[in-house]
């Protein structure tokens, strides 16, 4: 199985930045299957960003232009650079591995989450 561990969360003021990291371990994790989700208290978990192809990324409308997803295949690391953070971004952020046409593994794995809190 793929094991995912997020880090980099914290508390920042509106307009600030954070860089989240997700370390993936397992047998040759396929990084294209990885993505970011978030869940605020009392809300449904929502998609934040992922890879639509080997060269293209996709973002939720709410974060487009502010967040940037990236990966380091050699280190099996996934990142989420979050700029111009807003209070609405406050949530638990999760790293996820799911089925992707570029990946062989069709299972779904979740990290434990890392808390991001943005104050006004």
CSV table of C-alpha atoms in Angstrom, one decimal:
chain,number,residue,atom,x,y,z
A,1,UNK,CA,0.0,0.0,0.0
A,2,UNK,CA,0.9,3.6,-0.4
A,3,UNK,CA,1.5,5.5,2.8
A,4,UNK,CA,1.1,9.3,2.7
A,5,UNK,CA,2.2,11.8,5.4
A,6,UNK,CA,1.4,15.5,5.1
A,7,UNK,CA,3.3,18.3,6.8
A,8,UNK,CA,3.7,22.1,6.5
A,9,UNK,CA,0.4,23.2,7.9
A,10,UNK,CA,0.1,26.0,10.4
A,11,UNK,CA,-1.5,29.3,11.3
A,12,UNK,CA,-1.1,32.4,9.2
A,13,UNK,CA,-2.7,35.7,8.6
A,14,UNK,CA,-4.7,36.5,5.6
A,15,UNK,CA,-2.5,37.2,2.6
A,16,UNK,CA,0.2,34.9,3.9
A,17,UNK,CA,1.7,31.8,2.4
A,18,UNK,CA,2.3,28.2,3.3
A,19,UNK,CA,3.9,25.3,1.5
A,20,UNK,CA,2.4,21.9,2.2
A,21,UNK,CA,4.3,18.7,1.6
A,22,UNK,CA,3.2,15.1,1.2
A,23,UNK,CA,5.7,12.3,1.5
A,24,UNK,CA,4.7,9.1,-0.3
A,25,UNK,CA,6.1,5.8,0.5
A,26,UNK,CA,5.5,2.4,-1.0
A,27,UNK,CA,6.6,0.4,-4.0
A,28,UNK,CA,7.3,3.0,-6.7
A,29,UNK,CA,4.4,5.4,-5.9
A,30,UNK,CA,2.9,6.9,-9.0
A,31,UNK,CA,2.9,10.6,-8.4
A,32,UNK,CA,0.3,11.4,-11.1
A,33,UNK,CA,-2.3,9.7,-9.0
A,34,UNK,CA,-1.7,12.1,-6.1
A,35,UNK,CA,-3.8,15.2,-5.3
A,36,UNK,CA,-4.8,17.6,-2.6
A,37,UNK,CA,-8.2,17.8,-0.8
A,38,UNK,CA,-9.4,19.8,2.1
A,39,UNK,CA,-12.2,19.7,4.6
A,40,UNK,CA,-13.4,22.4,6.8
A,41,UNK,CA,-15.4,21.6,10.0
A,42,UNK,CA,-18.9,20.6,9.2
A,43,UNK,CA,-18.2,20.7,5.5
A,44,UNK,CA,-17.7,18.0,2.9
A,45,UNK,CA,-14.2,17.2,1.8
A,46,UNK,CA,-13.5,19.0,-1.5
A,47,UNK,CA,-10.9,18.7,-4.2
A,48,UNK,CA,-8.2,21.3,-4.3
A,49,UNK,CA,-5.6,20.4,-6.9
A,50,UNK,CA,-4.3,17.4,-8.9
A,51,UNK,CA,-2.7,16.3,-12.2
A,52,UNK,CA,-5.0,15.9,-15.2
A,53,UNK,CA,-2.1,14.6,-17.3
A,54,UNK,CA,1.6,14.3,-17.3
A,55,UNK,CA,2.0,17.9,-18.2
A,56,UNK,CA,-1.2,19.6,-17.0
A,57,UNK,CA,-2.5,20.4,-13.5
A,58,UNK,CA,-6.0,21.2,-12.4
A,59,UNK,CA,-7.3,23.4,-9.6
A,60,UNK,CA,-10.6,24.1,-7.9
A,61,UNK,CA,-11.9,27.5,-8.9
A,62,UNK,CA,-11.7,28.7,-5.4
A,63,UNK,CA,-7.9,28.4,-5.3
A,64,UNK,CA,-6.9,28.9,-9.0
A,65,UNK,CA,-4.3,31.5,-9.3
A,66,UNK,CA,-3.3,31.3,-5.7
A,67,UNK,CA,-2.2,27.7,-5.2
A,68,UNK,CA,0.3,25.7,-7.1
A,69,UNK,CA,0.7,21.9,-7.1
A,70,UNK,CA,4.1,20.3,-7.8
A,71,UNK,CA,5.9,17.1,-7.4
A,72,UNK,CA,9.4,15.6,-7.1
A,73,UNK,CA,9.4,12.1,-8.6
A,74,UNK,CA,12.9,11.4,-7.4
A,75,UNK,CA,11.9,12.1,-3.8
A,76,UNK,CA,8.3,10.9,-4.0
A,77,UNK,CA,7.1,14.2,-2.7
A,78,UNK,CA,4.0,16.2,-3.5
A,79,UNK,CA,3.8,19.9,-2.7
A,80,UNK,CA,1.1,22.6,-2.5
A,81,UNK,CA,2.3,26.1,-2.5
A,82,UNK,CA,-0.5,28.3,-1.1
A,83,UNK,CA,-0.2,32.1,-1.6
A,84,UNK,CA,-2.5,34.9,-0.7
A,85,UNK,CA,-4.3,32.7,1.8
A,86,UNK,CA,-7.8,33.7,2.8
A,87,UNK,CA,-9.8,32.8,6.0
A,88,UNK,CA,-12.0,30.6,3.7
A,89,UNK,CA,-9.0,28.4,3.1
A,90,UNK,CA,-9.0,27.3,6.7
A,91,UNK,CA,-9.4,23.5,6.6
A,92,UNK,CA,-7.7,20.2,7.2
A,93,UNK,CA,-5.6,19.5,4.0
A,94,UNK,CA,-5.2,15.9,2.9
A,95,UNK,CA,-2.9,14.3,0.4
A,96,UNK,CA,-4.7,11.6,-1.6
A,97,UNK,CA,-3.6,8.9,-4.0
A,98,UNK,CA,-6.3,7.7,-6.4
A,99,UNK,CA,-6.7,6.0,-9.8
A,100,UNK,CA,-5.1,7.8,-12.7
A,101,UNK,CA,-4.6,6.6,-16.2
A,102,UNK,CA,-0.9,7.0,-15.9
A,103,UNK,CA,-0.8,4.8,-12.8
A,104,UNK,CA,-1.1,1.1,-12.4
A,105,UNK,CA,-2.4,1.2,-8.8
A,106,UNK,CA,-6.1,1.6,-8.7
A,107,UNK,CA,-6.5,1.8,-4.9
A,108,UNK,CA,-7.3,5.0,-2.9
A,109,UNK,CA,-5.1,6.1,-0.1
A,110,UNK,CA,-5.4,9.1,2.2
A,111,UNK,CA,-2.9,10.9,4.5
A,112,UNK,CA,-3.7,11.9,8.0
A,113,UNK,CA,-4.1,15.5,7.1
A,114,UNK,CA,-2.4,18.8,8.1
A,115,UNK,CA,-4.3,21.7,9.6
A,116,UNK,CA,-4.2,25.1,7.9
A,117,UNK,CA,-5.7,28.0,9.8
A,118,UNK,CA,-5.9,31.5,8.2
A,119,UNK,CA,-6.9,34.4,10.4
A,120,UNK,CA,-8.3,37.8,9.3
